[in-house]
Structures are given as C-alpha cells and as structure tokens.
CSV table of C-alpha atoms and ligand atoms in Angstrom, one decimal:
chain,number,residue,atom,x,y,z
A,1071,MET,CA,0.0,0.0,0.0
A,1072,LEU,CA,1.1,3.6,-0.7
A,1073,THR,CA,2.0,5.6,2.4
A,1074,ARG,CA,0.8,9.1,2.8
A,1075,ARG,CA,4.4,10.3,2.3
A,1076,THR,CA,4.7,8.4,-1.0
A,1077,LEU,CA,1.4,9.8,-2.1
A,1078,ALA,CA,2.4,13.3,-1.3
A,1079,ARG,CA,5.7,12.8,-3.2
A,1080,LEU,CA,3.8,11.5,-6.2
A,1081,ALA,CA,1.4,14.4,-6.1
A,1082,GLY,CA,4.3,16.8,-6.0
A,1083,ALA,CA,6.0,15.1,-8.9
A,1084,ALA,CA,2.8,15.2,-10.9
A,1085,ALA,CA,2.4,18.9,-10.1
A,1086,ILE,CA,6.0,19.7,-11.3
A,1087,ALA,CA,5.4,17.7,-14.5
A,1088,LEU,CA,2.2,19.5,-15.1
A,1089,ALA,CA,3.8,22.9,-14.4
A,1090,THR,CA,6.6,22.2,-16.9
A,1091,ALA,CA,4.2,21.0,-19.5
A,1092,LEU,CA,1.7,23.8,-19.0
A,1093,PRO,CA,3.6,26.7,-20.4
A,1094,ALA,CA,4.1,24.8,-23.6
A,1095,LEU,CA,0.5,23.8,-23.9
A,1096,ALA,CA,-0.9,27.1,-22.9
A,1097,ASN,CA,1.3,29.0,-25.3
A,1098,PRO,CA,2.6,26.8,-28.1
A,1099,VAL,CA,4.5,27.9,-31.1
A,1100,VAL,CA,1.9,27.9,-33.9
A,1101,ILE,CA,2.8,26.7,-37.4
A,1102,LYS,CA,0.0,27.5,-39.9
A,1103,PHE,CA,0.4,25.1,-42.8
A,1104,SER,CA,-1.8,26.3,-45.7
A,1105,HIS,CA,-2.4,24.3,-48.9
A,1106,VAL,CA,-4.7,24.2,-51.9
A,1107,VAL,CA,-5.6,20.5,-52.3
A,1108,ALA,CA,-8.0,18.2,-50.5
A,1109,PRO,CA,-7.0,16.5,-47.2
A,1110,ASP,CA,-7.2,13.0,-48.8
A,1111,THR,CA,-4.4,13.6,-51.3
A,1112,PRO,CA,-0.6,12.8,-50.9
A,1113,LYS,CA,0.1,16.5,-49.9
A,1114,GLY,CA,-3.0,16.7,-47.6
A,1115,LYS,CA,-2.1,13.5,-45.8
A,1116,GLY,CA,1.6,14.5,-45.6
A,1117,ALA,CA,0.6,17.7,-43.9
A,1118,LEU,CA,-1.5,15.9,-41.4
A,1119,LYS,CA,1.3,13.4,-40.7
A,1120,PHE,CA,3.7,16.3,-40.1
A,1121,LYS,CA,1.2,17.8,-37.7
A,1122,GLU,CA,0.8,14.6,-35.8
A,1123,LEU,CA,4.5,14.0,-35.5
A,1124,ALA,CA,5.5,17.6,-34.8
A,1125,GLU,CA,3.0,17.9,-31.9
A,1126,GLN,CA,4.1,14.5,-30.6
A,1127,TYR,CA,7.8,15.0,-30.7
A,1128,THR,CA,7.6,18.5,-29.2
A,1129,ASP,CA,5.1,17.3,-26.5
A,1130,GLY,CA,2.7,20.0,-27.6
A,1131,ALA,CA,5.2,22.9,-27.5
A,1132,VAL,CA,4.4,23.3,-31.2
A,1133,SER,CA,0.9,23.3,-32.6
A,1134,VAL,CA,0.4,22.8,-36.3
A,1135,GLU,CA,-2.7,24.1,-37.9
A,1136,VAL,CA,-3.4,22.7,-41.3
A,1137,TYR,CA,-5.7,24.6,-43.7
A,1138,PRO,CA,-6.5,22.6,-46.8
A,1139,ASN,CA,-8.5,23.4,-50.0
A,1140,SER,CA,-7.4,27.0,-50.4
A,1141,GLN,CA,-9.4,27.8,-47.2
A,1142,LEU,CA,-6.9,30.5,-46.2
A,1143,TYR,CA,-5.1,31.4,-49.5
A,1144,LYS,CA,-5.1,30.6,-53.2
A,1145,ASP,CA,-2.0,29.7,-55.1
A,1146,LYS,CA,-0.3,33.1,-55.5
A,1147,GLU,CA,-1.5,34.6,-52.3
A,1148,GLU,CA,-0.2,31.8,-50.2
A,1149,LEU,CA,3.4,32.5,-51.3
A,1150,GLU,CA,3.0,36.2,-50.4
A,1151,ALA,CA,1.4,35.2,-47.0
A,1152,LEU,CA,4.5,33.0,-46.3
A,1153,GLN,CA,6.9,35.8,-47.0
A,1154,LEU,CA,4.9,38.2,-44.9
A,1155,GLY,CA,4.8,35.7,-42.1
A,1156,ALA,CA,1.0,35.3,-42.1
A,1157,VAL,CA,1.5,31.6,-42.5
A,1158,GLN,CA,4.7,29.6,-41.6
A,1159,MET,CA,4.6,26.6,-43.9
A,1160,LEU,CA,3.4,25.7,-47.4
A,1161,ALA,CA,3.9,23.0,-50.0
A,1162,PRO,CA,3.3,24.7,-53.3
A,1163,SER,CA,3.6,22.8,-56.5
A,1164,LEU,CA,7.1,23.1,-58.1
A,1165,ALA,CA,5.3,24.8,-61.1
A,1166,LYS,CA,4.4,27.8,-58.9
A,1167,PHE,CA,7.8,29.2,-58.0
A,1168,GLY,CA,8.2,31.3,-61.2
A,1169,PRO,CA,6.2,34.4,-59.8
A,1170,LEU,CA,8.5,34.3,-56.8
A,1171,GLY,CA,11.5,34.7,-59.1
A,1172,VAL,CA,12.9,31.2,-58.7
A,1173,GLN,CA,11.8,30.0,-62.1
A,1174,GLN,CA,14.5,27.3,-62.1
A,1175,PHE,CA,12.0,25.0,-60.3
A,1176,GLU,CA,10.1,24.9,-63.6
A,1177,ILE,CA,12.7,22.3,-64.7
A,1178,PHE,CA,10.2,19.8,-63.2
A,1179,ASP,CA,7.6,20.9,-65.8
A,1180,LEU,CA,9.7,20.0,-68.8
A,1181,PRO,CA,7.6,17.5,-70.8
A,1182,PHE,CA,8.9,13.9,-71.0
A,1183,LEU,CA,12.0,14.7,-68.8
A,1184,MET,CA,11.4,12.0,-66.2
A,1185,ASN,CA,10.3,8.5,-66.8
A,1186,GLY,CA,8.6,7.6,-63.4
A,1187,TYR,CA,9.4,8.0,-59.7
A,1188,ASP,CA,12.9,6.5,-59.9
A,1189,ASP,CA,14.0,9.3,-62.2
A,1190,LEU,CA,12.2,11.9,-60.0
A,1191,ARG,CA,14.2,10.6,-57.0
A,1192,LYS,CA,17.5,11.2,-58.9
A,1193,ILE,CA,16.6,14.8,-59.3
A,1194,THR,CA,15.0,15.6,-55.9
A,1195,ASP,CA,17.6,13.6,-53.8
A,1196,GLY,CA,20.6,14.8,-55.8
A,1197,GLU,CA,22.5,18.0,-56.5
A,1198,VAL,CA,19.8,19.5,-58.7
A,1199,GLY,CA,17.2,19.2,-56.0
A,1200,LYS,CA,19.5,20.6,-53.3
A,1201,SER,CA,20.6,23.6,-55.4
A,1202,LEU,CA,17.0,24.5,-56.2
A,1203,LEU,CA,16.0,24.6,-52.5
A,1204,GLY,CA,19.1,26.7,-51.8
A,1205,MET,CA,17.9,29.3,-54.3
A,1206,LEU,CA,14.9,30.1,-52.1
A,1207,GLU,CA,17.0,31.5,-49.3
A,1208,ASP,CA,17.3,34.9,-51.0
A,1209,LYS,CA,13.6,35.1,-51.0
A,1210,GLY,CA,13.3,34.8,-47.2
A,1211,ILE,CA,12.2,31.1,-47.6
A,1212,LYS,CA,13.8,27.9,-46.5
A,1213,GLY,CA,13.1,24.7,-48.5
A,1214,LEU,CA,12.8,21.6,-46.2
A,1215,ALA,CA,11.7,18.8,-48.4
A,1216,TYR,CA,10.3,17.5,-51.7
A,1217,TRP,CA,6.9,15.8,-51.5
A,1218,ASP,CA,5.7,13.6,-54.4
A,1219,ASN,CA,2.4,13.7,-56.2
A,1220,GLY,CA,2.4,12.1,-59.6
A,1221,PHE,CA,2.6,12.1,-63.3
A,1222,LYS,CA,-0.1,14.0,-65.2
A,1223,VAL,CA,-3.1,13.1,-67.2
A,1224,MET,CA,-4.4,15.5,-69.9
A,1225,SER,CA,-8.2,16.0,-69.9
A,1226,ALA,CA,-10.7,17.8,-72.0
A,1227,ASN,CA,-14.2,17.5,-73.3
A,1228,SER,CA,-13.1,16.2,-76.6
A,1229,PRO,CA,-10.8,13.2,-77.3
A,1230,ILE,CA,-7.1,14.2,-77.1
A,1231,HIS,CA,-5.2,11.3,-78.5
A,1232,THR,CA,-2.7,13.1,-80.7
A,1233,PRO,CA,-1.2,16.6,-80.6
A,1234,ASP,CA,-3.5,17.7,-83.4
A,1235,ASP,CA,-6.5,17.2,-81.1
A,1236,PHE,CA,-5.3,20.1,-79.0
A,1237,LEU,CA,-5.7,22.7,-81.7
A,1238,GLY,CA,-7.5,25.8,-80.2
A,1239,LEU,CA,-8.4,24.1,-76.9
A,1240,LYS,CA,-8.3,26.5,-73.9
A,1241,MET,CA,-6.2,24.6,-71.3
A,1242,ARG,CA,-5.9,25.7,-67.7
A,1243,ILE,CA,-2.3,25.7,-66.5
A,1244,GLN,CA,-0.4,26.5,-63.3
A,1245,SER,CA,1.7,29.7,-63.3
A,1246,SER,CA,4.7,28.1,-65.2
A,1247,LYS,CA,6.2,29.4,-68.4
A,1248,ILE,CA,7.3,25.9,-69.3
A,1249,LEU,CA,3.7,24.7,-69.0
A,1250,GLU,CA,2.7,27.7,-71.2
A,1251,ALA,CA,5.2,26.7,-73.8
A,1252,GLN,CA,4.1,23.1,-73.6
A,1253,MET,CA,0.4,24.0,-74.3
A,1254,GLN,CA,1.5,26.3,-77.1
A,1255,ALA,CA,3.6,23.5,-78.6
A,1256,LEU,CA,0.3,21.6,-78.9
A,1257,ASN,CA,-1.4,24.6,-80.5
A,1258,ALA,CA,-3.7,24.9,-77.4
A,1259,VAL,CA,-4.4,28.2,-75.6
A,1260,PRO,CA,-2.9,28.1,-72.1
A,1261,GLN,CA,-4.7,30.0,-69.3
A,1262,VAL,CA,-3.2,30.4,-65.9
A,1263,MET,CA,-5.7,29.9,-63.2
A,1264,ALA,CA,-5.7,29.3,-59.4
A,1265,PHE,CA,-6.3,25.6,-58.5
A,1266,SER,CA,-9.4,26.5,-56.5
A,1267,GLU,CA,-11.1,27.9,-59.6
A,1268,VAL,CA,-10.5,25.0,-62.0
A,1269,TYR,CA,-13.6,22.9,-61.3
A,1270,GLN,CA,-15.9,25.8,-62.0
A,1271,ALA,CA,-14.0,26.9,-65.0
A,1272,LEU,CA,-14.3,23.4,-66.5
A,1273,GLN,CA,-17.9,23.2,-65.6
A,1274,THR,CA,-18.9,26.5,-67.2
A,1275,GLY,CA,-16.6,26.1,-70.2
A,1276,VAL,CA,-14.3,29.0,-69.4
A,1277,VAL,CA,-11.6,26.4,-70.2
A,1278,ASP,CA,-11.9,23.2,-72.2
A,1279,GLY,CA,-9.4,21.1,-70.3
A,1280,THR,CA,-6.4,20.8,-68.0
A,1281,GLU,CA,-3.6,18.5,-66.8
A,1282,ASN,CA,-3.3,17.0,-63.3
A,1283,PRO,CA,-2.2,13.8,-61.5
A,1284,PRO,CA,-5.2,11.5,-61.0
A,1285,SER,CA,-5.3,12.3,-57.3
A,1286,ASN,CA,-6.0,16.0,-57.9
A,1287,MET,CA,-8.4,15.3,-60.7
A,1288,PHE,CA,-10.5,12.9,-58.6
A,1289,THR,CA,-10.5,14.8,-55.3
A,1290,GLN,CA,-11.6,18.0,-57.0
A,1291,LYS,CA,-14.2,16.0,-59.0
A,1292,MET,CA,-12.8,17.2,-62.3
A,1293,HIS,CA,-13.7,13.9,-63.8
A,1294,GLU,CA,-17.3,14.9,-63.5
A,1295,VAL,CA,-16.8,17.8,-65.8
A,1296,GLN,CA,-14.3,16.3,-68.3
A,1297,LYS,CA,-15.5,13.8,-70.8
A,1298,HIS,CA,-12.1,12.6,-72.0
A,1299,ALA,CA,-8.6,12.1,-70.5
A,1300,THR,CA,-5.4,10.7,-71.9
A,1301,LEU,CA,-3.0,8.8,-69.6
A,1302,SER,CA,-0.1,10.6,-71.1
A,1303,ASN,CA,2.3,10.8,-68.2
A,1304,HIS,CA,3.9,13.7,-70.1
A,1305,GLY,CA,4.9,15.6,-67.1
A,1306,TYR,CA,5.2,15.6,-63.3
A,1307,LEU,CA,3.5,17.5,-60.5
A,1308,GLY,CA,5.0,17.6,-57.0
A,1309,TYR,CA,5.9,19.9,-54.2
A,1310,ALA,CA,8.5,21.7,-52.2
A,1311,VAL,CA,7.7,22.0,-48.5
A,1312,ILE,CA,8.8,25.5,-47.5
A,1313,VAL,CA,8.9,27.7,-44.4
A,1314,ASN,CA,9.4,31.3,-43.6
A,1315,LYS,CA,13.1,31.5,-43.1
A,1316,ASN,CA,13.1,34.1,-40.2
A,1317,PHE,CA,10.5,32.1,-38.4
A,1318,TRP,CA,12.3,28.8,-38.8
A,1319,GLU,CA,15.7,30.1,-37.9
A,1320,GLY,CA,14.3,32.0,-34.9
A,1321,LEU,CA,13.0,28.8,-33.3
A,1322,ASP,CA,14.8,27.3,-30.3
A,1323,PRO,CA,17.4,24.9,-31.9
A,1324,ALA,CA,16.3,21.9,-29.8
A,1325,LEU,CA,12.7,22.5,-30.9
A,1326,ARG,CA,13.7,22.9,-34.5
A,1327,GLU,CA,15.6,19.6,-34.3
A,1328,LYS,CA,12.4,17.8,-33.3
A,1329,LEU,CA,10.5,19.5,-36.1
A,1330,ASP,CA,13.3,18.4,-38.6
A,1331,ARG,CA,12.7,14.9,-37.4
A,1332,ALA,CA,9.0,15.2,-37.9
A,1333,MET,CA,9.5,16.6,-41.4
A,1334,ALA,CA,11.9,13.9,-42.4
A,1335,GLU,CA,9.5,11.2,-41.3
A,1336,ALA,CA,6.4,12.9,-42.8
A,1337,THR,CA,8.4,13.2,-46.1
A,1338,VAL,CA,9.1,9.4,-46.1
A,1339,TYR,CA,5.4,8.8,-45.4
A,1340,ALA,CA,4.1,11.3,-48.1
A,1341,ASN,CA,6.4,9.9,-50.7
A,1342,SER,CA,5.5,6.3,-49.9
A,1343,ILE,CA,1.8,6.9,-50.5
A,1344,ALA,CA,1.9,9.1,-53.5
A,1345,LYS,CA,1.8,6.4,-56.2
A,1346,GLU,CA,-0.9,4.4,-54.4
A,1347,GLU,CA,-3.1,7.4,-53.9
A,1348,ASN,CA,-2.8,8.2,-57.6
A,1349,ASP,CA,-3.5,4.6,-58.7
A,1350,TRP,CA,-6.5,4.5,-56.3
A,1351,ALA,CA,-7.9,7.8,-57.7
A,1352,MET,CA,-7.6,6.5,-61.2
A,1353,GLU,CA,-9.5,3.3,-60.3
A,1354,GLN,CA,-12.2,5.4,-58.7
A,1355,MET,CA,-12.5,7.6,-61.8
A,1356,LYS,CA,-12.7,4.7,-64.1
A,1357,ALA,CA,-15.4,3.1,-62.0
A,1358,ALA,CA,-17.4,6.3,-61.9
A,1359,GLY,CA,-17.6,6.1,-65.7
A,1360,ARG,CA,-17.9,9.9,-66.3
A,1361,THR,CA,-14.6,10.2,-68.2
A,1362,GLN,CA,-13.4,8.1,-71.0
A,1363,PHE,CA,-9.7,7.3,-70.4
A,1364,HIS,CA,-7.4,6.7,-73.3
A,1365,GLU,CA,-4.0,5.0,-73.1
A,1366,LEU,CA,-1.5,6.3,-75.7
A,1367,SER,CA,-0.4,3.8,-78.3
A,1368,GLU,CA,3.3,3.6,-79.1
A,1369,ASP,CA,2.8,5.7,-82.2
A,1370,GLU,CA,0.7,8.3,-80.5
A,1371,ARG,CA,3.2,8.6,-77.7
A,1372,ALA,CA,6.0,9.1,-80.3
A,1373,GLU,CA,3.9,12.0,-81.7
A,1374,TRP,CA,3.5,13.6,-78.3
A,1375,VAL,CA,7.2,13.3,-77.7
A,1376,GLU,CA,8.0,14.8,-81.0
A,1377,ALA,CA,5.7,17.8,-80.4
A,1378,LEU,CA,6.7,18.4,-76.9
A,1379,ARG,CA,10.5,17.7,-76.7
A,1380,PRO,CA,11.4,21.0,-78.5
A,1381,VAL,CA,10.0,22.8,-75.4
A,1382,HIS,CA,13.3,21.8,-73.6
A,1383,ASP,CA,15.4,23.8,-76.0
A,1384,GLN,CA,12.9,26.7,-76.3
A,1385,THR,CA,12.9,27.2,-72.6
A,1386,ALA,CA,16.5,26.4,-71.7
A,1387,SER,CA,17.5,30.0,-71.1
A,1388,ARG,CA,14.7,30.4,-68.6
A,1389,ILE,CA,15.7,27.4,-66.5
A,1390,GLY,CA,19.5,27.6,-67.2
A,1391,PRO,CA,21.2,25.4,-69.7
A,1392,ASP,CA,23.7,24.2,-67.0
A,1393,LEU,CA,20.9,23.0,-64.7
A,1394,ILE,CA,19.2,21.2,-67.6
A,1395,LYS,CA,22.5,19.6,-68.5
A,1396,GLN,CA,23.0,18.5,-64.9
A,1397,ALA,CA,19.6,16.9,-64.9
A,1398,TYR,CA,20.2,15.2,-68.2
A,1399,THR,CA,23.4,13.7,-66.8
A,1400,VAL,CA,21.8,12.2,-63.8
A,1401,LEU,CA,18.9,10.9,-65.8
A,1402,GLY,CA,21.2,9.5,-68.5
A,1403,ILE,CA,19.7,11.6,-71.3
A,1404,GLU,CA,22.1,12.2,-74.2
B,2196,LMR,C1,-2.5,22.8,-59.4
B,2196,LMR,O1,-2.6,24.0,-59.2
B,2196,LMR,O2,-2.9,22.1,-60.4
B,2196,LMR,C2,-1.7,22.0,-58.4
B,2196,LMR,O3,-0.5,22.7,-58.1
B,2196,LMR,C3,-2.4,21.9,-57.1
B,2196,LMR,C4,-1.6,21.2,-56.1
B,2196,LMR,O4,-1.1,21.8,-55.2
B,2196,LMR,O5,-1.4,20.0,-56.3
C-alpha cells in the first residue's frame, strides 16, 4: 500500500510535471500550414502526418494548424502570405515558384523529362534538388523537403489522342512558363488559373481542359466535368515544402531539431503513399464512368514526344542550360 508520504511525493512530482508541460500547452508555437488541395491527397495526408509527429515530438510545444483546400489562401496569395509571415509553412507545386523569381523550379515541368518516380528521385535527392532549394534563401524562404504527387493526365471535353487534337483548346495551367510553352507547342491556348477555380471553369466552359495527376483530378471532382482524358504521363506535379526563413531560424534549436525529425518522417510517409493514392484515384474515376480514359499507343506517344520535346530547347534559357545539362546527366539523357 502507498504511504501518505509516497502519495504526497507522487502528487508533488505530478504537479511539477504539469507545471513544466503547461507553459508549452498554454502558449505553443503555432505553425500555420496552408495548402490548396483536398485532405485526402498525398500532400493533404503528408501535412496531417507532419502535424501529428511535430506535436508528438515536441510534447505539444508546437501546434500545427493545417488549412487545406485554399481555405486560407489561393496559389499566389499563399506565397505572399508566407513571405509576410501570415503563415509559416506551405507545400506549393514546383510549377508555382516562377512568380517568386525562382523559375528554375520549372525544370520539373519539362515534358517527358522524367520517366517515373525513380527518375524523379534522382533529381529531388541529388544536387539539382539541393541547389534548387538553396535558391529560395534569398527570398526569405527555406526549403525543407520534396513531397511527391504524380505524373499528369491530360483532360478535355473532346478526345485528345494526338497533338493535333489540342488545336485551339483552352487549357488551364499553373503559373509556369514551361507549361505555357508546352500548351503552345500543342497549339492549345494556355490559361493560368488558381487551382481553387479550376472545377468551376471546367464546368462552365471557361476552359476546355487541363492537366493533373489523377489524385488531384479525382479529389476536385474534375472527372465529373471532363468527358475525355489521356494517360499521357507527359509531365510531373510535385511539391517543395517551404517555411518562412526568419520564423524557422528563430526557433529554439532543440525544438527545430524535433521538427526536422517530424518533417523527415512525414516526407518518407508522403512519398511512400503518392503512387498508391494516384492509382487508387484512377480506379475510382474509371469506376465512376464519367470520363473516358485513353492509353497512348506507341505511335501516339511518339507523336506527343516529337511535339513536346522541343520545349526543352525553347525554354532552356529560362531554367538555365547548365541546370538542364546536370539533370540530363543524372537521368542518363544524351
Ligand atoms: C495545381 O494547381 O494544379 C496544383 O498545383 C495543385 C496542387 O497543389 O497539387
């Protein structure tokens, strides 16, 4: 049986534990993590995993508030909000860094550059990926990680099997000059538009089509307003997780170390589910039967490659020929 003295000692210890925990819980460091996609996407789930781990590893000294679906900010606004410190963390698509003045990230948008996730990993985990994140520092931003999404499907309300089928189609793109050049190479009319506006624009005919990994297409219900889609895998869409540099460097180093660990583990998690999430979304869309999905034949694919590869040379000066050469070398492209 516990004596009164032991009980008193235990009560004292509990009070001390509570007192040390309380300041953290009452006044946690808040990280607002804003993003534009649904919670049940690779990025949405990655953000929630980071929240879970960050709060666990810091014993509640950090509170992560995740705002999905453009609830707080749309594409361009969220980058401004990060620089101003209104939010602390984002994971914008790599195609959205141009307006920030770091257009080199648009290398990921080059059509038919990477042939699957293994190629992607050679870029994100290698020198190219590292040097790109380093370019953000001048902008008051720190790049923490790359999170995968997937390879893109082209969709429209008319069949788009060959490059000729794109003639005159209004295609929504993200704010990347490479994607603009890509649509122009197909004789389509590119239109930059925030992600949150795409569904309605497709529904009302403001644009005819767009490109997205299956997970984004499904979770935004775009398949309900697109009659046709081609599994072209012509390009990649993924993310850089970024933080406001002053905020991050101003954190207590011991706390930051715990957050680094949470980020490293959330990254492994997000990147391990990306392919599955996209495969699952594709199955759901096929089962829904609203969109007719077309697989490219070998000849059709060759036509797409022929139409789109010139975009590499056309846009080399924007990205930097040396960076492109570096990427070609690690990817084994002649
Ligand atoms: C888009 O705008 O199409 C994507 O960048 C959205 C996202 O964050 O995946």
